[in-house]
Short mmCIF file of N, CA, C and O in Angstrom, two decimals:
data_model
loop_
_atom_site.label_atom_id
_atom_site.label_comp_id
_atom_site.label_asym_id
_atom_site.label_seq_id
_atom_site.Cartn_x
_atom_site.Cartn_y
_atom_site.Cartn_z
N LEU A 24 47.10 13.51 -14.46
CA LEU A 24 46.04 14.17 -15.21
C LEU A 24 44.84 13.23 -15.38
O LEU A 24 43.71 13.65 -15.19
N VAL A 25 45.11 11.98 -15.72
CA VAL A 25 44.02 11.01 -15.90
C VAL A 25 43.29 10.81 -14.58
O VAL A 25 42.05 10.75 -14.54
N LYS A 26 44.04 10.72 -13.48
CA LYS A 26 43.43 10.57 -12.16
C LYS A 26 42.54 11.76 -11.82
O LYS A 26 41.44 11.62 -11.31
N ALA A 27 43.03 12.94 -12.11
CA ALA A 27 42.27 14.17 -11.82
C ALA A 27 40.99 14.21 -12.64
O ALA A 27 39.92 14.57 -12.13
N LEU A 28 41.06 13.83 -13.91
CA LEU A 28 39.87 13.80 -14.76
C LEU A 28 38.86 12.77 -14.28
O LEU A 28 37.66 13.01 -14.28
N ARG A 29 39.37 11.61 -13.86
CA ARG A 29 38.50 10.56 -13.35
C ARG A 29 37.80 11.02 -12.07
O ARG A 29 36.60 10.80 -11.89
N LEU A 30 38.54 11.67 -11.18
CA LEU A 30 37.98 12.16 -9.93
C LEU A 30 36.91 13.22 -10.21
O LEU A 30 35.84 13.22 -9.60
N GLN A 31 37.18 14.10 -11.15
CA GLN A 31 36.22 15.14 -11.53
C GLN A 31 34.95 14.50 -12.09
O GLN A 31 33.84 14.91 -11.77
N SER A 32 35.12 13.49 -12.91
CA SER A 32 33.97 12.79 -13.49
C SER A 32 33.14 12.11 -12.40
O SER A 32 31.91 12.15 -12.43
N GLU A 33 33.81 11.47 -11.43
CA GLU A 33 33.11 10.80 -10.34
C GLU A 33 32.32 11.80 -9.50
O GLU A 33 31.20 11.52 -9.09
N LYS A 34 32.91 12.97 -9.24
CA LYS A 34 32.21 14.00 -8.48
C LYS A 34 30.96 14.47 -9.21
O LYS A 34 29.91 14.67 -8.62
N LYS A 35 31.08 14.64 -10.52
CA LYS A 35 29.94 15.08 -11.33
C LYS A 35 28.84 14.02 -11.30
O LYS A 35 27.66 14.33 -11.18
N GLU A 36 29.23 12.74 -11.40
CA GLU A 36 28.26 11.66 -11.38
C GLU A 36 27.54 11.60 -10.03
O GLU A 36 26.32 11.43 -9.98
N MET A 37 28.27 11.76 -8.92
CA MET A 37 27.66 11.75 -7.60
C MET A 37 26.71 12.94 -7.44
O MET A 37 25.64 12.81 -6.85
N SER A 38 27.10 14.08 -7.97
CA SER A 38 26.24 15.26 -7.92
C SER A 38 24.94 15.00 -8.68
O SER A 38 23.86 15.37 -8.21
N THR A 39 25.05 14.36 -9.83
CA THR A 39 23.86 14.03 -10.63
C THR A 39 22.95 13.08 -9.86
O THR A 39 21.73 13.28 -9.82
N VAL A 40 23.52 12.07 -9.23
CA VAL A 40 22.72 11.11 -8.46
C VAL A 40 22.08 11.82 -7.26
O VAL A 40 20.91 11.60 -6.96
N SER A 41 22.82 12.69 -6.59
CA SER A 41 22.27 13.44 -5.46
C SER A 41 21.09 14.30 -5.91
O SER A 41 20.07 14.39 -5.22
N LYS A 42 21.23 14.94 -7.04
CA LYS A 42 20.14 15.76 -7.58
C LYS A 42 18.93 14.89 -7.93
O LYS A 42 17.79 15.27 -7.70
N ALA A 43 19.20 13.72 -8.48
CA ALA A 43 18.12 12.81 -8.83
C ALA A 43 17.38 12.32 -7.59
O ALA A 43 16.15 12.24 -7.58
N VAL A 44 18.12 12.01 -6.54
CA VAL A 44 17.51 11.57 -5.28
C VAL A 44 16.63 12.68 -4.73
O VAL A 44 15.50 12.43 -4.27
N GLU A 45 17.10 13.91 -4.79
CA GLU A 45 16.30 15.04 -4.32
C GLU A 45 15.05 15.20 -5.18
O GLU A 45 13.95 15.45 -4.66
N TYR A 46 15.18 15.05 -6.48
CA TYR A 46 14.04 15.14 -7.39
C TYR A 46 13.00 14.06 -7.04
O TYR A 46 11.80 14.34 -6.97
N ILE A 47 13.48 12.86 -6.78
CA ILE A 47 12.58 11.75 -6.42
C ILE A 47 11.85 12.09 -5.12
O ILE A 47 10.63 11.95 -5.03
N ARG A 48 12.58 12.55 -4.12
CA ARG A 48 11.96 12.87 -2.82
C ARG A 48 10.91 13.96 -2.95
O ARG A 48 9.87 13.91 -2.29
N ARG A 49 11.17 14.96 -3.78
CA ARG A 49 10.21 16.06 -3.96
C ARG A 49 8.96 15.62 -4.72
O ARG A 49 7.92 16.26 -4.62
N ASN A 50 9.08 14.55 -5.49
CA ASN A 50 7.98 14.13 -6.37
C ASN A 50 7.41 12.76 -6.03
O ASN A 50 6.78 12.13 -6.88
N LEU A 51 7.58 12.30 -4.80
CA LEU A 51 7.12 10.96 -4.43
C LEU A 51 5.63 10.75 -4.64
O LEU A 51 5.20 9.65 -4.95
N ALA A 52 4.83 11.78 -4.46
CA ALA A 52 3.39 11.62 -4.59
C ALA A 52 2.94 11.52 -6.05
O ALA A 52 1.82 11.11 -6.33
N ASN A 53 3.82 11.87 -6.96
CA ASN A 53 3.50 11.84 -8.39
C ASN A 53 3.91 10.51 -9.02
O ASN A 53 4.85 9.87 -8.55
N PRO A 54 3.24 10.13 -10.09
CA PRO A 54 3.70 8.94 -10.80
C PRO A 54 5.06 9.25 -11.41
O PRO A 54 5.20 10.23 -12.15
N LEU A 55 6.08 8.50 -11.05
CA LEU A 55 7.43 8.72 -11.57
C LEU A 55 7.90 7.51 -12.34
O LEU A 55 7.76 6.38 -11.88
N GLN A 56 8.47 7.76 -13.48
CA GLN A 56 9.06 6.71 -14.30
C GLN A 56 10.55 7.01 -14.44
O GLN A 56 10.97 8.17 -14.33
N LEU A 57 11.32 5.99 -14.70
CA LEU A 57 12.75 6.16 -14.93
C LEU A 57 13.00 7.24 -15.98
O LEU A 57 13.86 8.10 -15.81
N GLU A 58 12.20 7.22 -17.03
CA GLU A 58 12.36 8.19 -18.11
C GLU A 58 12.17 9.62 -17.62
O GLU A 58 12.89 10.53 -18.03
N ASP A 59 11.21 9.83 -16.73
CA ASP A 59 10.95 11.17 -16.18
C ASP A 59 12.16 11.67 -15.39
O ASP A 59 12.57 12.82 -15.52
N ILE A 60 12.68 10.80 -14.55
CA ILE A 60 13.80 11.18 -13.69
C ILE A 60 15.04 11.44 -14.55
O ILE A 60 15.73 12.45 -14.37
N ALA A 61 15.32 10.55 -15.49
CA ALA A 61 16.47 10.73 -16.38
C ALA A 61 16.34 12.03 -17.17
O ALA A 61 17.31 12.79 -17.29
N HIS A 62 15.15 12.28 -17.68
CA HIS A 62 14.91 13.50 -18.45
C HIS A 62 15.17 14.74 -17.59
O HIS A 62 15.75 15.73 -18.06
N SER A 63 14.76 14.69 -16.33
CA SER A 63 14.97 15.84 -15.44
C SER A 63 16.47 16.08 -15.20
O SER A 63 16.86 17.19 -14.84
N MET A 64 17.28 15.06 -15.39
CA MET A 64 18.73 15.17 -15.24
C MET A 64 19.43 15.40 -16.58
O MET A 64 20.65 15.42 -16.65
N ASN A 65 18.62 15.51 -17.64
CA ASN A 65 19.16 15.67 -19.01
C ASN A 65 20.06 14.52 -19.43
O ASN A 65 21.10 14.71 -20.06
N LEU A 66 19.64 13.31 -19.06
CA LEU A 66 20.39 12.10 -19.41
C LEU A 66 19.46 11.10 -20.07
O LEU A 66 18.25 11.14 -19.87
N SER A 67 20.06 10.19 -20.83
CA SER A 67 19.25 9.11 -21.40
C SER A 67 18.86 8.15 -20.27
O SER A 67 19.61 8.00 -19.30
N PRO A 68 17.71 7.51 -20.38
CA PRO A 68 17.29 6.56 -19.34
C PRO A 68 18.32 5.45 -19.10
O PRO A 68 18.58 5.09 -17.94
N ASN A 69 18.90 4.91 -20.16
CA ASN A 69 19.87 3.82 -19.98
C ASN A 69 21.11 4.30 -19.23
O ASN A 69 21.58 3.62 -18.32
N TYR A 70 21.65 5.44 -19.63
CA TYR A 70 22.85 5.96 -18.96
C TYR A 70 22.53 6.29 -17.51
O TYR A 70 23.28 5.94 -16.60
N PHE A 71 21.40 6.97 -17.28
CA PHE A 71 21.04 7.34 -15.92
C PHE A 71 20.84 6.11 -15.05
O PHE A 71 21.29 6.07 -13.91
N SER A 72 20.17 5.10 -15.57
CA SER A 72 19.94 3.87 -14.82
C SER A 72 21.26 3.22 -14.39
O SER A 72 21.43 2.82 -13.24
N THR A 73 22.19 3.15 -15.32
CA THR A 73 23.51 2.58 -15.02
C THR A 73 24.25 3.42 -13.99
O THR A 73 24.83 2.89 -13.03
N LEU A 74 24.24 4.73 -14.18
CA LEU A 74 24.91 5.65 -13.25
C LEU A 74 24.31 5.53 -11.85
O LEU A 74 25.05 5.43 -10.86
N PHE A 75 23.00 5.49 -11.75
CA PHE A 75 22.33 5.40 -10.45
C PHE A 75 22.68 4.08 -9.78
O PHE A 75 23.03 4.07 -8.59
N HIS A 76 22.61 3.00 -10.51
CA HIS A 76 22.91 1.68 -9.94
C HIS A 76 24.37 1.59 -9.49
O HIS A 76 24.66 1.07 -8.41
N THR A 77 25.28 2.11 -10.28
CA THR A 77 26.71 2.09 -9.93
C THR A 77 26.96 2.91 -8.67
O THR A 77 27.75 2.51 -7.81
N SER A 78 26.28 4.04 -8.54
CA SER A 78 26.51 4.94 -7.41
C SER A 78 25.82 4.50 -6.13
O SER A 78 26.34 4.74 -5.04
N THR A 79 24.65 3.88 -6.24
CA THR A 79 23.88 3.55 -5.04
C THR A 79 23.81 2.07 -4.72
O THR A 79 23.45 1.69 -3.61
N GLY A 80 24.08 1.23 -5.71
CA GLY A 80 23.97 -0.21 -5.51
C GLY A 80 22.55 -0.73 -5.65
O GLY A 80 22.28 -1.89 -5.36
N MET A 81 21.63 0.14 -6.05
CA MET A 81 20.25 -0.30 -6.25
C MET A 81 19.68 0.33 -7.51
O MET A 81 20.19 1.33 -7.98
N THR A 82 18.63 -0.28 -8.02
CA THR A 82 18.01 0.27 -9.21
C THR A 82 17.16 1.48 -8.84
O THR A 82 16.80 1.67 -7.67
N VAL A 83 16.85 2.29 -9.82
CA VAL A 83 15.99 3.46 -9.60
C VAL A 83 14.63 3.01 -9.08
O VAL A 83 14.09 3.60 -8.14
N VAL A 84 14.09 1.97 -9.66
CA VAL A 84 12.77 1.46 -9.24
C VAL A 84 12.80 1.00 -7.79
O VAL A 84 11.89 1.32 -7.01
N ASP A 85 13.85 0.27 -7.40
CA ASP A 85 13.95 -0.18 -6.01
C ASP A 85 14.10 1.00 -5.05
O ASP A 85 13.50 1.03 -3.98
N TYR A 86 14.91 1.99 -5.45
CA TYR A 86 15.08 3.17 -4.61
C TYR A 86 13.75 3.91 -4.46
O TYR A 86 13.38 4.34 -3.37
N LEU A 87 13.04 4.04 -5.55
CA LEU A 87 11.75 4.73 -5.54
C LEU A 87 10.77 4.02 -4.59
O LEU A 87 10.08 4.67 -3.79
N LYS A 88 10.74 2.70 -4.64
CA LYS A 88 9.87 1.94 -3.73
C LYS A 88 10.27 2.18 -2.28
O LYS A 88 9.41 2.43 -1.42
N LEU A 89 11.58 2.11 -1.99
CA LEU A 89 12.04 2.33 -0.62
C LEU A 89 11.72 3.73 -0.13
O LEU A 89 11.27 3.91 1.01
N ALA A 90 11.92 4.72 -0.97
CA ALA A 90 11.64 6.10 -0.58
C ALA A 90 10.15 6.29 -0.30
O ALA A 90 9.77 6.96 0.66
N ARG A 91 9.31 5.70 -1.13
CA ARG A 91 7.87 5.81 -0.93
C ARG A 91 7.43 5.10 0.35
O ARG A 91 6.59 5.61 1.09
N ILE A 92 7.98 3.94 0.61
CA ILE A 92 7.61 3.20 1.82
C ILE A 92 8.13 3.94 3.06
O ILE A 92 7.46 3.99 4.09
N HIS A 93 9.31 4.53 2.97
CA HIS A 93 9.85 5.32 4.08
C HIS A 93 8.89 6.47 4.42
O HIS A 93 8.57 6.72 5.58
N LYS A 94 8.44 7.17 3.39
CA LYS A 94 7.48 8.25 3.59
C LYS A 94 6.18 7.70 4.19
O LYS A 94 5.60 8.30 5.11
N ALA A 95 5.74 6.55 3.70
CA ALA A 95 4.51 5.94 4.17
C ALA A 95 4.58 5.59 5.66
O ALA A 95 3.59 5.77 6.38
N THR A 96 5.72 5.12 6.11
CA THR A 96 5.84 4.75 7.53
C THR A 96 5.58 5.96 8.42
O THR A 96 4.88 5.86 9.42
N GLY A 97 6.13 7.10 8.03
CA GLY A 97 5.90 8.32 8.82
C GLY A 97 4.44 8.72 8.83
O GLY A 97 3.90 9.12 9.87
N LEU A 98 3.80 8.63 7.68
CA LEU A 98 2.38 9.00 7.60
C LEU A 98 1.51 8.02 8.38
O LEU A 98 0.55 8.43 9.05
N LEU A 99 1.84 6.74 8.32
CA LEU A 99 1.08 5.74 9.07
C LEU A 99 1.27 5.92 10.57
O LEU A 99 0.33 5.77 11.35
N GLU A 100 2.49 6.24 10.97
CA GLU A 100 2.79 6.44 12.39
C GLU A 100 2.01 7.63 12.96
O GLU A 100 1.63 7.64 14.12
N SER A 101 1.77 8.63 12.12
CA SER A 101 1.04 9.81 12.59
C SER A 101 -0.40 9.47 12.96
O SER A 101 -1.00 10.13 13.80
N GLY A 102 -0.95 8.45 12.31
CA GLY A 102 -2.32 8.03 12.58
C GLY A 102 -3.38 8.96 12.02
O GLY A 102 -4.56 8.79 12.27
N ASN A 103 -2.96 9.94 11.23
CA ASN A 103 -3.89 10.93 10.70
C ASN A 103 -4.54 10.53 9.38
O ASN A 103 -5.44 11.22 8.92
N TYR A 104 -4.06 9.45 8.79
CA TYR A 104 -4.52 9.08 7.45
C TYR A 104 -4.86 7.61 7.37
O TYR A 104 -4.27 6.78 8.05
N SER A 105 -5.81 7.30 6.50
CA SER A 105 -6.14 5.90 6.24
C SER A 105 -5.04 5.29 5.37
O SER A 105 -4.24 6.02 4.77
N VAL A 106 -5.05 3.99 5.27
CA VAL A 106 -4.05 3.30 4.44
C VAL A 106 -4.19 3.74 2.98
O VAL A 106 -3.18 4.00 2.31
N SER A 107 -5.40 3.87 2.50
CA SER A 107 -5.57 4.28 1.10
C SER A 107 -5.11 5.72 0.88
O SER A 107 -4.56 6.04 -0.18
N GLU A 108 -5.32 6.59 1.86
CA GLU A 108 -4.82 7.97 1.74
C GLU A 108 -3.29 7.99 1.71
O GLU A 108 -2.69 8.71 0.91
N VAL A 109 -2.68 7.19 2.56
CA VAL A 109 -1.22 7.11 2.60
C VAL A 109 -0.70 6.59 1.27
O VAL A 109 0.27 7.12 0.72
N ALA A 110 -1.34 5.56 0.75
CA ALA A 110 -0.92 5.01 -0.54
C ALA A 110 -0.92 6.10 -1.60
O ALA A 110 0.06 6.27 -2.34
N SER A 111 -1.99 6.85 -1.67
CA SER A 111 -2.10 7.93 -2.66
C SER A 111 -1.06 9.02 -2.43
O SER A 111 -0.43 9.51 -3.37
N MET A 112 -0.85 9.39 -1.18
CA MET A 112 0.12 10.44 -0.85
C MET A 112 1.55 10.02 -1.17
O MET A 112 2.43 10.87 -1.32
N CYS A 113 1.77 8.73 -1.26
CA CYS A 113 3.12 8.22 -1.54
C CYS A 113 3.30 7.77 -2.99
O CYS A 113 4.29 7.13 -3.33
N GLY A 114 2.34 8.11 -3.83
CA GLY A 114 2.50 7.85 -5.25
C GLY A 114 2.01 6.50 -5.74
O GLY A 114 2.31 6.11 -6.86
N PHE A 115 1.26 5.79 -4.91
CA PHE A 115 0.70 4.51 -5.33
C PHE A 115 -0.74 4.74 -5.76
O PHE A 115 -1.57 5.17 -4.96
N SER A 116 -1.06 4.44 -7.01
CA SER A 116 -2.43 4.63 -7.48
C SER A 116 -3.35 3.49 -7.04
O SER A 116 -4.56 3.62 -7.04
N ASP A 117 -2.76 2.38 -6.62
CA ASP A 117 -3.51 1.19 -6.21
C ASP A 117 -3.11 0.84 -4.77
O ASP A 117 -1.96 0.48 -4.52
N SER A 118 -4.06 0.94 -3.84
CA SER A 118 -3.73 0.66 -2.44
C SER A 118 -3.39 -0.81 -2.22
O SER A 118 -2.65 -1.15 -1.30
N GLY A 119 -3.92 -1.70 -3.08
CA GLY A 119 -3.56 -3.12 -2.98
C GLY A 119 -2.09 -3.34 -3.31
O GLY A 119 -1.39 -4.09 -2.61
N TYR A 120 -1.63 -2.69 -4.37
CA TYR A 120 -0.21 -2.80 -4.73
C TYR A 120 0.65 -2.16 -3.65
O TYR A 120 1.71 -2.68 -3.30
N PHE A 121 0.19 -1.03 -3.09
CA PHE A 121 0.91 -0.39 -1.98
C PHE A 121 1.09 -1.39 -0.85
O PHE A 121 2.19 -1.52 -0.30
N SER A 122 0.04 -2.10 -0.50
CA SER A 122 0.12 -3.08 0.58
C SER A 122 1.11 -4.19 0.28
O SER A 122 1.86 -4.62 1.16
N VAL A 123 1.14 -4.64 -0.97
CA VAL A 123 2.08 -5.69 -1.37
C VAL A 123 3.52 -5.20 -1.23
O VAL A 123 4.38 -5.88 -0.66
N VAL A 124 3.79 -3.99 -1.73
CA VAL A 124 5.14 -3.43 -1.65
C VAL A 124 5.52 -3.16 -0.19
O VAL A 124 6.62 -3.49 0.24
N PHE A 125 4.59 -2.59 0.57
CA PHE A 125 4.84 -2.30 1.98
C PHE A 125 5.21 -3.58 2.72
O PHE A 125 6.21 -3.62 3.45
N ARG A 126 4.41 -4.61 2.52
CA ARG A 126 4.66 -5.87 3.22
C ARG A 126 5.99 -6.49 2.82
O ARG A 126 6.70 -7.04 3.66
N SER A 127 6.35 -6.40 1.55
CA SER A 127 7.62 -6.99 1.10
C SER A 127 8.82 -6.29 1.72
O SER A 127 9.84 -6.92 1.97
N ILE A 128 8.68 -5.02 2.02
CA ILE A 128 9.80 -4.26 2.60
C ILE A 128 9.75 -4.26 4.13
O ILE A 128 10.76 -4.48 4.79
N MET A 129 8.57 -4.05 4.69
CA MET A 129 8.44 -3.89 6.14
C MET A 129 8.08 -5.18 6.87
O MET A 129 8.06 -5.21 8.10
N LYS A 130 7.76 -6.23 6.13
CA LYS A 130 7.41 -7.54 6.71
C LYS A 130 6.16 -7.50 7.58
O LYS A 130 5.99 -8.32 8.49
N THR A 131 5.31 -6.54 7.31
CA THR A 131 4.00 -6.45 7.96
C THR A 131 3.10 -5.63 7.03
O THR A 131 3.59 -4.98 6.12
N THR A 132 1.81 -5.67 7.28
CA THR A 132 0.89 -4.91 6.44
C THR A 132 0.83 -3.46 6.92
O THR A 132 1.12 -3.17 8.09
N PRO A 133 0.41 -2.55 6.05
CA PRO A 133 0.27 -1.16 6.48
C PRO A 133 -0.72 -1.00 7.64
O PRO A 133 -0.49 -0.20 8.55
N SER A 134 -1.81 -1.77 7.62
CA SER A 134 -2.81 -1.67 8.69
C SER A 134 -2.24 -2.09 10.04
O SER A 134 -2.45 -1.41 11.05
N VAL A 135 -1.53 -3.19 10.05
CA VAL A 135 -0.91 -3.66 11.30
C VAL A 135 0.14 -2.66 11.78
O VAL A 135 0.22 -2.33 12.97
N TYR A 136 0.94 -2.15 10.85
CA TYR A 136 1.96 -1.16 11.18
C TYR A 136 1.30 0.07 11.80
O TYR A 136 1.77 0.59 12.82
N ARG A 137 0.24 0.54 11.20
CA ARG A 137 -0.47 1.73 11.66
C ARG A 137 -1.03 1.53 13.07
O ARG A 137 -0.96 2.41 13.92
N LYS A 138 -1.58 0.34 13.31
CA LYS A 138 -2.17 0.04 14.64
C LYS A 138 -1.15 0.10 15.76
O LYS A 138 -1.49 0.43 16.89
N LYS A 139 0.10 -0.22 15.47
CA LYS A 139 1.15 -0.17 16.48
C LYS A 139 1.31 1.23 17.07
O LYS A 139 1.76 1.37 18.20
N PHE A 140 0.95 2.24 16.30
CA PHE A 140 1.19 3.61 16.73
C PHE A 140 -0.08 4.34 17.18
O PHE A 140 -0.04 5.50 17.55
N ARG A 141 -1.20 3.64 17.18
CA ARG A 141 -2.45 4.25 17.65
C ARG A 141 -2.38 4.40 19.17
O ARG A 141 -1.88 3.54 19.87
N LYS A 142 -2.96 5.47 19.62
CA LYS A 142 -2.92 5.74 21.06
C LYS A 142 -4.22 5.41 21.73
O LYS A 142 -5.26 5.43 21.27
#
């Protein structure tokens, strides 16, 4: 019985994290805070943060940065947008900060990355 209850609890927690990941992906262009995401899941920020970290191995903030940079790579590869437009479309209000985060994850600047895909 205890095992069954624990398994049920783990499934519920994974479902919550999956829903949160989907919420993040749908709202990448918007300013998102841990509190906003937790509230959308009807959880306290502290509990949600712990649950997310336990389930994914990363913090909500780190996941949010990775998701935004992942989206940015696709937009930069398309060549249809400037770096500042991409930054804005990915939820960065400051293109300088976007460049810092992009470089820390991708090990190159957004401009250099974008040039690789120009035809």
